[in-house]
mmCIF file of C-alpha atoms in Angstrom:
data_model
loop_
_atom_site.group_PDB
_atom_site.id
_atom_site.type_symbol
_atom_site.label_atom_id
_atom_site.label_comp_id
_atom_site.label_asym_id
_atom_site.label_seq_id
_atom_site.Cartn_x
_atom_site.Cartn_y
_atom_site.Cartn_z
ATOM 1 C CA MET A 270 0.001 0.014 0.013
ATOM 2 C CA LEU A 271 2.782 2.321 -0.952
ATOM 3 C CA GLY A 272 1.988 6.026 -0.791
ATOM 4 C CA VAL A 273 -1.334 5.558 1.132
ATOM 5 C CA PRO A 274 -1.145 7.395 4.469
ATOM 6 C CA ALA A 275 -2.122 5.795 7.723
ATOM 7 C CA LEU A 276 -5.707 6.215 8.898
ATOM 8 C CA PRO A 277 -6.283 9.037 11.413
ATOM 9 C CA LEU A 278 -6.395 7.855 14.994
ATOM 10 C CA TRP A 279 -10.128 8.459 15.424
ATOM 11 C CA THR A 280 -10.927 6.628 12.171
ATOM 12 C CA SER A 281 -8.823 3.629 13.218
ATOM 13 C CA ARG A 282 -10.584 3.428 16.573
ATOM 14 C CA LEU A 283 -14.000 3.717 14.876
ATOM 15 C CA TRP A 284 -13.085 0.923 12.468
ATOM 16 C CA LEU A 285 -11.911 -1.324 15.336
ATOM 17 C CA LEU A 286 -15.174 -0.563 17.140
ATOM 18 C CA PHE A 287 -17.115 -1.653 14.052
ATOM 19 C CA CYS A 288 -15.144 -4.907 13.890
ATOM 20 C CA ALA A 289 -15.893 -5.553 17.581
ATOM 21 C CA VAL A 290 -19.593 -4.861 17.100
ATOM 22 C CA LEU A 291 -19.635 -7.103 14.038
ATOM 23 C CA ILE A 292 -18.292 -10.112 15.939
ATOM 24 C CA THR A 293 -20.686 -9.603 18.864
ATOM 25 C CA VAL A 294 -23.631 -9.582 16.458
ATOM 26 C CA ALA A 295 -22.428 -12.275 14.014
ATOM 27 C CA VAL A 296 -21.731 -14.966 16.623
ATOM 28 C CA PRO A 297 -25.227 -15.085 18.167
ATOM 29 C CA VAL A 298 -26.902 -14.745 14.752
ATOM 30 C CA THR A 299 -24.889 -17.651 13.377
ATOM 31 C CA VAL A 300 -25.563 -19.819 16.417
ATOM 32 C CA ALA A 301 -29.298 -19.025 16.689
ATOM 33 C CA ASP A 302 -30.364 -18.834 13.057
ATOM 34 C CA TYR A 303 -28.128 -21.498 11.530
ATOM 35 C CA ASP A 304 -27.833 -23.892 14.444
ATOM 36 C CA ILE A 305 -24.009 -23.809 14.395
ATOM 37 C CA GLY A 306 -21.972 -24.714 17.465
ATOM 38 C CA LEU A 307 -20.665 -21.792 19.481
ATOM 39 C CA PRO A 308 -16.924 -22.631 19.127
ATOM 40 C CA LEU A 309 -17.116 -22.926 15.338
ATOM 41 C CA ALA A 310 -19.288 -19.809 15.034
ATOM 42 C CA PHE A 311 -16.965 -17.804 17.251
ATOM 43 C CA ALA A 312 -13.832 -18.953 15.348
ATOM 44 C CA VAL A 313 -15.227 -18.167 11.867
ATOM 45 C CA CYS A 314 -16.747 -14.814 12.887
ATOM 46 C CA SER A 315 -13.530 -13.843 14.691
ATOM 47 C CA VAL A 316 -11.549 -14.435 11.462
ATOM 48 C CA GLN A 317 -14.107 -12.349 9.545
ATOM 49 C CA ALA A 318 -13.891 -9.416 11.930
ATOM 50 C CA GLY A 319 -10.161 -9.770 12.484
ATOM 51 C CA SER A 320 -9.435 -9.780 8.769
ATOM 52 C CA LEU A 321 -11.329 -6.488 8.435
ATOM 53 C CA ALA A 322 -9.039 -4.976 11.079
ATOM 54 C CA LEU A 323 -6.024 -6.514 9.356
ATOM 55 C CA ALA A 324 -7.067 -5.094 5.989
ATOM 56 C CA VAL A 325 -6.380 -1.530 7.165
ATOM 57 C CA ASN A 326 -2.609 -2.046 6.939
ATOM 58 C CA TRP A 327 -2.418 -5.261 4.895
ATOM 59 C CA PRO A 328 -5.411 -5.010 2.554
ATOM 60 C CA ARG A 329 -4.669 -7.933 0.289
ATOM 61 C CA LEU A 330 -3.928 -10.340 3.114
ATOM 62 C CA GLY A 331 -6.998 -9.145 4.953
ATOM 63 C CA ALA A 332 -9.159 -9.544 1.861
ATOM 64 C CA GLY A 333 -7.909 -13.091 1.252
ATOM 65 C CA LEU A 334 -8.595 -14.186 4.844
ATOM 66 C CA HIS A 335 -12.029 -12.585 4.747
ATOM 67 C CA LEU A 336 -13.034 -14.426 1.592
ATOM 68 C CA VAL A 337 -11.864 -17.729 3.073
ATOM 69 C CA ALA A 338 -13.832 -17.093 6.273
ATOM 70 C CA THR A 339 -16.880 -16.099 4.230
ATOM 71 C CA ALA A 340 -16.645 -19.343 2.237
ATOM 72 C CA VAL A 341 -16.590 -21.326 5.502
ATOM 73 C CA VAL A 342 -19.637 -19.438 6.746
ATOM 74 C CA VAL A 343 -21.501 -20.266 3.508
ATOM 75 C CA LEU A 344 -20.600 -23.958 3.780
ATOM 76 C CA VAL A 345 -21.611 -24.385 7.406
ATOM 77 C CA ASN A 346 -24.864 -22.431 6.888
ATOM 78 C CA ARG A 347 -26.163 -24.368 3.872
ATOM 79 C CA ASP A 348 -28.185 -26.809 5.993
ATOM 80 C CA SER A 349 -30.561 -24.065 7.179
ATOM 81 C CA PRO A 350 -33.146 -23.760 4.388
ATOM 82 C CA ASP A 351 -35.267 -21.178 6.160
ATOM 83 C CA GLN A 352 -32.463 -18.581 6.543
ATOM 84 C CA PRO A 353 -30.819 -16.219 4.031
ATOM 85 C CA TRP A 354 -28.242 -18.058 1.983
ATOM 86 C CA PRO A 355 -25.471 -18.084 0.767
ATOM 87 C CA LEU A 356 -24.769 -14.894 2.707
ATOM 88 C CA PRO A 357 -26.300 -14.161 6.115
ATOM 89 C CA ILE A 358 -27.049 -10.555 6.964
ATOM 90 C CA THR A 359 -23.754 -10.217 8.852
ATOM 91 C CA GLY A 360 -21.915 -11.631 5.824
ATOM 92 C CA LEU A 361 -23.493 -9.021 3.572
ATOM 93 C CA VAL A 362 -22.427 -6.294 5.971
ATOM 94 C CA SER A 363 -18.846 -7.552 6.444
ATOM 95 C CA LEU A 364 -18.181 -8.060 2.750
ATOM 96 C CA GLY A 365 -19.610 -4.643 2.005
ATOM 97 C CA ALA A 366 -17.345 -3.098 4.673
ATOM 98 C CA LEU A 367 -14.325 -4.879 3.144
ATOM 99 C CA LEU A 368 -15.084 -3.561 -0.333
ATOM 100 C CA LEU A 369 -15.670 -0.099 1.055
ATOM 101 C CA LEU A 370 -12.223 -0.127 2.738
ATOM 102 C CA LEU A 371 -10.465 -1.436 -0.361
ATOM 103 C CA GLY A 372 -12.183 1.067 -2.613
ATOM 104 C CA VAL A 373 -11.030 3.993 -0.457
ATOM 105 C CA ARG A 374 -7.519 2.721 0.372
ATOM 106 C CA GLU A 375 -6.438 0.732 -2.666
ATOM 107 C CA ARG A 376 -6.251 1.177 -6.430
ATOM 108 C CA TRP A 377 -9.544 0.494 -8.142
ATOM 109 C CA THR A 378 -8.149 -2.667 -9.810
ATOM 110 C CA VAL A 379 -7.648 -4.327 -6.401
ATOM 111 C CA SER A 380 -11.101 -3.593 -5.076
ATOM 112 C CA VAL A 381 -12.840 -4.588 -8.336
ATOM 113 C CA SER A 382 -10.823 -7.826 -8.434
ATOM 114 C CA VAL A 383 -11.889 -8.688 -4.883
ATOM 115 C CA TRP A 384 -15.512 -7.973 -5.774
ATOM 116 C CA TRP A 385 -15.347 -10.294 -8.783
ATOM 117 C CA LEU A 386 -13.633 -12.992 -6.672
ATOM 118 C CA SER A 387 -16.404 -12.796 -4.100
ATOM 119 C CA ILE A 388 -19.093 -13.150 -6.805
ATOM 120 C CA LEU A 389 -17.357 -16.126 -8.413
ATOM 121 C CA MET A 390 -16.742 -17.741 -5.044
ATOM 122 C CA LEU A 391 -20.409 -17.424 -4.033
ATOM 123 C CA VAL A 392 -21.633 -18.749 -7.387
ATOM 124 C CA ALA A 393 -19.235 -21.727 -7.148
ATOM 125 C CA LEU A 394 -20.444 -22.478 -3.608
ATOM 126 C CA VAL A 395 -24.051 -22.354 -4.724
ATOM 127 C CA ALA A 396 -23.298 -24.667 -7.677
ATOM 128 C CA THR A 397 -21.614 -27.211 -5.403
ATOM 129 C CA SER A 398 -24.607 -27.304 -2.993
ATOM 130 C CA PRO A 399 -27.260 -29.336 -4.896
ATOM 131 C CA ASP A 400 -29.771 -29.259 -2.059
ATOM 132 C CA ARG A 401 -29.799 -25.457 -2.052
ATOM 133 C CA TYR A 402 -29.177 -24.984 -5.780
ATOM 134 C CA ALA A 403 -32.683 -26.313 -6.455
ATOM 135 C CA ASP A 404 -34.134 -23.238 -4.766
ATOM 136 C CA PRO A 405 -33.004 -20.355 -7.031
ATOM 137 C CA ASP A 406 -35.517 -17.942 -5.571
ATOM 138 C CA GLN A 407 -33.640 -17.843 -2.285
ATOM 139 C CA TRP A 408 -30.020 -17.738 -3.389
ATOM 140 C CA GLY A 409 -30.831 -15.693 -6.481
ATOM 141 C CA VAL A 410 -32.389 -12.928 -4.411
ATOM 142 C CA ASN A 411 -29.515 -13.153 -1.950
ATOM 143 C CA LEU A 412 -26.844 -12.766 -4.611
ATOM 144 C CA THR A 413 -28.808 -10.027 -6.394
ATOM 145 C CA ILE A 414 -29.027 -8.020 -3.200
ATOM 146 C CA TYR A 415 -25.307 -8.533 -2.514
ATOM 147 C CA SER A 416 -24.145 -7.651 -6.016
ATOM 148 C CA SER A 417 -26.373 -4.611 -6.420
ATOM 149 C CA TYR A 418 -25.644 -2.991 -3.061
ATOM 150 C CA THR A 419 -21.925 -3.707 -3.193
ATOM 151 C CA VAL A 420 -21.611 -2.337 -6.740
ATOM 152 C CA THR A 421 -23.149 0.943 -5.529
ATOM 153 C CA LEU A 422 -20.973 0.959 -2.417
ATOM 154 C CA LEU A 423 -17.854 0.075 -4.358
ATOM 155 C CA ALA A 424 -18.436 2.777 -6.981
ATOM 156 C CA ALA A 425 -18.750 5.441 -4.295
ATOM 157 C CA ALA A 426 -15.686 4.146 -2.436
ATOM 158 C CA ILE A 427 -13.585 4.044 -5.628
ATOM 159 C CA ALA A 428 -14.598 7.609 -6.442
ATOM 160 C CA VAL A 429 -13.493 8.780 -3.042
ATOM 161 C CA GLY A 430 -10.349 6.654 -3.116
ATOM 162 C CA GLN A 431 -9.273 7.718 -6.585
ATOM 163 C CA ARG A 432 -9.714 11.341 -5.575
ATOM 164 C CA GLY A 433 -7.351 10.768 -2.697
ATOM 165 C CA HIS A 434 -4.844 8.934 -4.916
ATOM 166 C CA ILE A 435 -4.950 11.773 -7.468
ATOM 167 C CA ARG A 436 -4.359 14.328 -4.738
ATOM 168 C CA ARG A 437 -1.382 12.340 -3.425
ATOM 169 C CA ASP A 438 0.013 11.887 -6.940
ATOM 170 C CA LEU A 439 -0.276 15.634 -7.570
ATOM 171 C CA ALA A 440 1.422 16.371 -4.240
ATOM 172 C CA GLN A 441 4.239 14.007 -5.145
ATOM 173 C CA ALA A 442 4.554 15.621 -8.584
ATOM 174 C CA ARG A 443 4.648 19.033 -6.931
ATOM 175 C CA ARG A 444 7.424 17.884 -4.607
ATOM 176 C CA ASP A 445 9.325 16.481 -7.576
ATOM 177 C CA VAL A 446 9.026 19.810 -9.391
ATOM 178 C CA GLU A 447 10.180 21.698 -6.298
ATOM 179 C CA LEU A 448 13.158 19.366 -5.958
ATOM 180 C CA GLU A 449 14.036 19.818 -9.600
ATOM 181 C CA GLN A 450 13.742 23.575 -9.300
ATOM 182 C CA ALA A 451 15.864 23.555 -6.165
ATOM 183 C CA GLN A 452 18.500 21.472 -7.958
ATOM 184 C CA ARG A 453 18.447 23.877 -10.914
ATOM 185 C CA ARG A 454 18.840 26.885 -8.593
ATOM 186 C CA TYR A 455 21.691 25.037 -6.883
ATOM 187 C CA VAL A 456 23.489 24.431 -10.212
ATOM 188 C CA GLU A 457 22.841 27.998 -11.375
ATOM 189 C CA GLU A 458 24.183 29.340 -8.067
ATOM 190 C CA ARG A 459 27.345 27.250 -8.446
ATOM 191 C CA ALA A 460 27.805 28.582 -11.978
ATOM 192 C CA ARG A 461 27.287 32.169 -10.780
ATOM 193 C CA ILE A 462 29.806 31.756 -7.984
ATOM 194 C CA ALA A 463 32.299 30.206 -10.401
ATOM 195 C CA ARG A 464 31.893 33.165 -12.797
ATOM 196 C CA GLU A 465 32.321 35.705 -9.992
ATOM 197 C CA LEU A 466 35.389 33.878 -8.675
ATOM 198 C CA HIS A 467 36.893 33.788 -12.120
ATOM 199 C CA ASP A 468 35.982 37.336 -13.158
ATOM 200 C CA VAL A 469 36.603 39.157 -9.885
ATOM 201 C CA VAL A 470 38.662 37.210 -7.362
ATOM 202 C CA ALA A 471 40.941 35.384 -9.775
ATOM 203 C CA HIS A 472 41.526 38.588 -11.751
ATOM 204 C CA SER A 473 42.372 40.506 -8.568
ATOM 205 C CA MET A 474 44.745 37.771 -7.347
ATOM 206 C CA SER A 475 46.460 37.811 -10.718
ATOM 207 C CA LEU A 476 47.030 41.558 -10.376
ATOM 208 C CA VAL A 477 48.396 41.052 -6.865
ATOM 209 C CA HIS A 478 50.791 38.386 -8.197
ATOM 210 C CA MET A 479 52.019 40.559 -11.083
ATOM 211 C CA LYS A 480 52.419 43.682 -8.907
ATOM 212 C CA ALA A 481 54.326 41.773 -6.285
ATOM 213 C CA LEU A 482 56.706 40.313 -8.903
ATOM 214 C CA SER A 483 57.250 43.657 -10.609
ATOM 215 C CA ALA A 484 57.436 45.784 -7.458
ATOM 216 C CA PRO A 485 61.231 45.452 -6.955
ATOM 217 C CA PHE A 486 61.808 46.697 -10.497
ATOM 218 C CA ARG A 487 59.191 49.444 -10.433
ATOM 219 C CA LEU A 488 60.034 50.985 -7.093
ATOM 220 C CA THR A 489 63.188 53.104 -6.931
ATOM 221 C CA GLY A 490 64.899 54.719 -4.058
ATOM 222 C CA PRO A 491 66.208 53.336 -0.794
ATOM 223 C CA ARG A 492 64.161 50.563 0.954
ATOM 224 C CA PRO A 493 64.800 47.983 3.662
ATOM 225 C CA ALA A 494 66.951 45.033 2.713
ATOM 226 C CA ASP A 495 64.215 42.438 3.236
ATOM 227 C CA THR A 496 61.660 44.231 0.996
ATOM 228 C CA ASP A 497 62.434 42.071 -2.029
ATOM 229 C CA ALA A 498 61.993 38.942 0.025
ATOM 230 C CA GLU A 499 58.679 40.276 1.276
ATOM 231 C CA PHE A 500 57.426 40.927 -2.223
ATOM 232 C CA ASN A 501 58.550 37.436 -3.279
ATOM 233 C CA ASP A 502 56.532 35.945 -0.370
ATOM 234 C CA ILE A 503 53.469 37.938 -1.464
ATOM 235 C CA ALA A 504 53.866 36.632 -5.028
ATOM 236 C CA ARG A 505 54.302 33.074 -3.785
ATOM 237 C CA LEU A 506 51.165 33.279 -1.675
ATOM 238 C CA ALA A 507 49.277 34.794 -4.586
ATOM 239 C CA ARG A 508 50.373 31.920 -6.859
ATOM 240 C CA ALA A 509 49.236 29.391 -4.257
ATOM 241 C CA ALA A 510 45.880 31.171 -3.911
ATOM 242 C CA LEU A 511 45.456 31.154 -7.701
ATOM 243 C CA THR A 512 46.186 27.408 -7.847
ATOM 244 C CA GLU A 513 43.592 26.734 -5.158
ATOM 245 C CA MET A 514 41.199 29.065 -6.917
ATOM 246 C CA ARG A 515 41.541 27.074 -10.168
ATOM 247 C CA GLN A 516 40.868 23.848 -8.288
ATOM 248 C CA LEU A 517 37.794 25.386 -6.724
ATOM 249 C CA LEU A 518 36.553 26.586 -10.117
ATOM 250 C CA ARG A 519 37.000 23.082 -11.550
ATOM 251 C CA ALA A 520 34.963 21.694 -8.657
ATOM 252 C CA LEU A 521 32.208 24.243 -9.081
ATOM 253 C CA ARG A 522 31.974 23.581 -12.800
ATOM 254 C CA SER A 523 32.248 19.800 -12.556
ATOM 255 C CA ASP A 524 28.430 19.365 -12.573
ATOM 256 C CA GLU A 525 28.241 21.067 -15.934
ATOM 257 C CA ASP A 526 31.205 19.315 -17.514
ATOM 258 C CA ALA A 527 30.798 15.787 -16.124
ATOM 259 C CA SER A 528 29.654 13.272 -18.722
ATOM 260 C CA ASP A 529 28.704 10.575 -16.179
ATOM 261 C CA PRO A 530 26.447 11.222 -13.196
ATOM 262 C CA VAL A 531 28.209 10.977 -9.854
ATOM 263 C CA PRO A 532 26.592 8.364 -7.569
ATOM 264 C CA GLN A 533 24.757 10.091 -4.754
ATOM 265 C CA PRO A 534 25.419 8.964 -1.156
ATOM 266 C CA GLN A 535 22.830 6.739 0.477
ATOM 267 C CA VAL A 536 22.032 5.591 4.026
ATOM 268 C CA ALA A 537 24.635 2.787 3.777
ATOM 269 C CA ASP A 538 27.368 5.398 3.268
ATOM 270 C CA LEU A 539 26.774 6.828 6.784
ATOM 271 C CA HIS A 540 29.083 4.202 8.279
ATOM 272 C CA GLU A 541 31.938 5.382 6.039
ATOM 273 C CA LEU A 542 31.192 9.005 6.909
ATOM 274 C CA ALA A 543 31.240 8.247 10.629
ATOM 275 C CA ALA A 544 34.443 6.194 10.329
ATOM 276 C CA ALA A 545 36.221 9.084 8.616
ATOM 277 C CA LEU A 546 35.290 11.470 11.437
ATOM 278 C CA VAL A 547 36.207 8.991 14.116
ATOM 279 C CA LYS A 548 39.730 8.842 12.644
ATOM 280 C CA ALA A 549 39.807 12.653 12.862
ATOM 281 C CA GLY A 550 39.102 12.518 16.580
ATOM 282 C CA THR A 551 35.304 12.717 16.854
ATOM 283 C CA VAL A 552 33.598 10.073 19.047
ATOM 284 C CA ILE A 553 30.476 8.897 17.198
ATOM 285 C CA ASP A 554 27.885 6.309 18.244
ATOM 286 C CA LEU A 555 26.001 5.388 15.041
ATOM 287 C CA SER A 556 22.721 3.468 14.938
ATOM 288 C CA VAL A 557 20.926 2.961 11.604
ATOM 289 C CA ASP A 558 17.652 1.036 11.137
ATOM 290 C CA GLU A 559 18.126 -1.346 8.180
ATOM 291 C CA ARG A 560 14.666 -0.465 6.905
ATOM 292 C CA ALA A 561 15.889 3.037 6.094
ATOM 293 C CA GLY A 562 17.851 1.546 3.210
ATOM 294 C CA ASN A 563 14.584 0.549 1.541
ATOM 295 C CA THR A 564 13.350 4.114 1.080
ATOM 296 C CA SER A 565 13.633 6.140 -2.112
ATOM 297 C CA PRO A 566 17.082 7.491 -3.226
ATOM 298 C CA ILE A 567 16.043 11.125 -2.586
ATOM 299 C CA VAL A 568 15.001 10.258 0.992
ATOM 300 C CA GLN A 569 18.308 8.429 1.599
ATOM 301 C CA LEU A 570 20.261 11.366 0.141
ATOM 302 C CA THR A 571 18.461 13.774 2.424
ATOM 303 C CA ILE A 572 19.188 11.579 5.443
ATOM 304 C CA TYR A 573 22.871 11.479 4.490
ATOM 305 C CA ARG A 574 23.108 15.264 3.924
ATOM 306 C CA VAL A 575 21.377 16.034 7.229
ATOM 307 C CA VAL A 576 23.745 13.775 9.174
ATOM 308 C CA GLN A 577 26.722 15.077 7.218
ATOM 309 C CA GLU A 578 25.929 18.728 7.936
ATOM 310 C CA ALA A 579 25.121 18.035 11.589
ATOM 311 C CA LEU A 580 28.428 16.219 12.077
ATOM 312 C CA SER A 581 30.294 18.999 10.269
ATOM 313 C CA ASN A 582 28.765 21.437 12.773
ATOM 314 C CA VAL A 583 29.998 19.220 15.606
ATOM 315 C CA VAL A 584 33.530 19.225 14.203
ATOM 316 C CA ARG A 585 33.474 23.023 13.781
ATOM 317 C CA HIS A 586 31.700 24.103 16.942
ATOM 318 C CA ALA A 587 32.176 21.223 19.436
ATOM 319 C CA PRO A 588 35.395 19.439 18.521
ATOM 320 C CA ALA A 589 35.993 16.001 20.070
ATOM 321 C CA ALA A 590 32.449 16.006 21.541
ATOM 322 C CA ARG A 591 30.792 12.606 21.915
ATOM 323 C CA THR A 592 27.981 12.394 19.382
ATOM 324 C CA ARG A 593 25.046 10.052 18.973
ATOM 325 C CA VAL A 594 23.605 9.538 15.507
ATOM 326 C CA ALA A 595 20.390 7.534 15.047
ATOM 327 C CA VAL A 596 18.281 6.787 11.969
ATOM 328 C CA GLN A 597 15.023 5.077 13.010
ATOM 329 C CA VAL A 598 11.928 3.986 11.087
ATOM 330 C CA SER A 599 8.705 4.514 13.044
ATOM 331 C CA ASP A 600 5.349 3.663 11.379
ATOM 332 C CA SER A 601 5.337 5.699 8.164
ATOM 333 C CA GLN A 602 8.106 8.110 9.182
ATOM 334 C CA LEU A 603 11.873 8.276 9.375
ATOM 335 C CA VAL A 604 13.437 10.000 12.356
ATOM 336 C CA VAL A 605 17.033 11.226 12.044
ATOM 337 C CA SER A 606 18.665 12.534 15.224
ATOM 338 C CA VAL A 607 22.172 13.862 15.869
ATOM 339 C CA HIS A 608 22.989 14.834 19.441
ATOM 340 C CA ASN A 609 26.409 15.946 20.597
ATOM 341 C CA GLU A 610 27.507 16.375 24.202
ATOM 342 C CA PRO A 611 29.473 19.466 25.259
ATOM 343 C CA SER A 612 32.918 19.612 23.765
ATOM 344 C CA PRO A 613 35.789 18.925 26.209
ATOM 345 C CA ARG A 614 37.612 21.751 24.434
ATOM 346 C CA GLY A 615 34.759 24.234 24.722
ATOM 347 C CA GLY A 616 32.744 25.523 21.816
ATOM 348 C CA PHE A 617 29.413 27.056 20.860
ATOM 349 C CA ALA A 618 26.225 25.930 19.197
ATOM 350 C CA PRO A 619 25.715 26.561 15.485
ATOM 351 C CA VAL A 620 23.175 29.189 14.536
ATOM 352 C CA ALA A 621 20.914 29.022 11.491
ATOM 353 C CA THR A 622 21.724 31.856 9.201
ATOM 354 C CA THR A 623 19.115 34.194 7.718
ATOM 355 C CA ARG A 624 21.375 35.871 5.188
ATOM 356 C CA PRO A 625 20.024 35.508 1.614
ATOM 357 C CA ASP A 626 23.514 34.776 0.232
ATOM 358 C CA ARG A 627 23.936 31.775 2.487
ATOM 359 C CA GLY A 628 20.954 29.693 1.292
ATOM 360 C CA GLY A 629 21.601 25.986 1.050
ATOM 361 C CA HIS A 630 24.235 25.910 3.833
ATOM 362 C CA GLY A 631 24.177 25.006 7.505
ATOM 363 C CA LEU A 632 20.972 24.465 9.443
ATOM 364 C CA ARG A 633 18.998 26.512 6.953
ATOM 365 C CA GLY A 634 20.081 24.205 4.151
ATOM 366 C CA MET A 635 19.095 21.141 6.158
ATOM 367 C CA ARG A 636 15.683 22.604 6.876
ATOM 368 C CA GLU A 637 15.117 23.321 3.189
ATOM 369 C CA ARG A 638 16.069 19.777 2.191
ATOM 370 C CA VAL A 639 13.732 18.226 4.762
ATOM 371 C CA SER A 640 10.818 20.534 4.033
ATOM 372 C CA LEU A 641 10.970 19.714 0.312
ATOM 373 C CA LEU A 642 10.075 16.116 1.276
ATOM 374 C CA GLY A 643 7.241 17.207 3.531
ATOM 375 C CA GLY A 644 9.264 16.677 6.723
ATOM 376 C CA GLU A 645 10.201 18.811 9.715
ATOM 377 C CA LEU A 646 13.569 19.762 11.238
ATOM 378 C CA SER A 647 14.095 20.830 14.847
ATOM 379 C CA THR A 648 17.397 22.120 16.212
ATOM 380 C CA GLY A 649 18.558 23.589 19.477
ATOM 381 C CA PRO A 650 20.704 23.289 22.549
ATOM 382 C CA THR A 651 20.143 20.451 24.999
ATOM 383 C CA PRO A 652 19.951 20.687 28.814
ATOM 384 C CA ASP A 653 23.375 18.983 29.146
ATOM 385 C CA GLY A 654 25.004 21.827 27.194
ATOM 386 C CA GLY A 655 25.188 20.016 23.890
ATOM 387 C CA PHE A 656 23.244 20.461 20.670
ATOM 388 C CA ALA A 657 20.592 18.336 18.960
ATOM 389 C CA VAL A 658 19.331 18.078 15.388
ATOM 390 C CA GLU A 659 16.264 15.994 14.656
ATOM 391 C CA ALA A 660 14.583 15.529 11.280
ATOM 392 C CA THR A 661 11.262 13.755 10.688
ATOM 393 C CA ILE A 662 10.734 12.654 7.060
ATOM 394 C CA PRO A 663 7.796 10.744 5.523
ATOM 395 C CA ALA A 664 9.064 7.283 4.501
ATOM 396 C CA ALA A 665 6.999 7.314 1.316
ATOM 397 C CA ALA A 666 8.316 10.707 0.102
#
């Protein structure tokens, strides 16, 4: 049931209440009207009601169990010629409830398939019961009532369900567009920075280099003996800065020039990230739920970047602080937490920047990444003097 959100708490409780009421009504009806033993009636009706509760989270398994239980009910009830057959009143209600749930929660193909299976199953059970088959007035009316009311119910449920699926698909498409736009802005910003570095900073450093080299020949008159050596040092530093600037420009332009896409880090790469920081002197306790590796690549990339940025802040602001990193899967959400204790060397907590020219960095960048997936990010100091970062991300994003 990928992409279908969990039922609200009040709806889940109401559905469980319906299942409980169903079993309390179905058991005495089955015992009294069909002369079935209490243990068998209780067992079969429990499976019927329990499969409805199960179908909320595992719809196909719940539907299969419900059809099997319904078939057993039909078989044990066929020796009661004076009662509705093949489906008792409680069977009509429970199958209708199952189709209603499937129509709202599942794709229409699933709910329609279950409806057809129920029709074929009931017809087959009637055909294999010669004593009851001879009375078409009874089973024909029963099946007509079932098929007509469930078709109406199923059509309404599918209409509501498809509307919800369309809204979720549109929301996902909107998130995809926002991610694409954010990526494009990111690439454009890198290109702009590269141009400015090349046109302004690199040009200025080239002038510094040339002036420092030519200064001993341009300047006349007496000057201290170590002046030439000082100018040579300035020229050497300018050359080194130009070399580093060229490397930075190549890195900034690598996204535009690369012919092969660079593999993006995933949840499994967190162990390598933590190991590298441990070698550098940071104490890290890492705990990763294996189920996080089954989420989409964009979710795993976001998890990695959040942890990476949070650990970078620890290294910068709380060096050598003991840090706990946890990636947990809870229901339909992922919870990523990074908590560092106070640094033994002293330090200060990172602060989210509000400057427009710093977008995409630090805590603000983490918050933007998480919000694009419909999640939330909370940051702040802890009572023990450390700092905590916690991100909650929908697992189906």
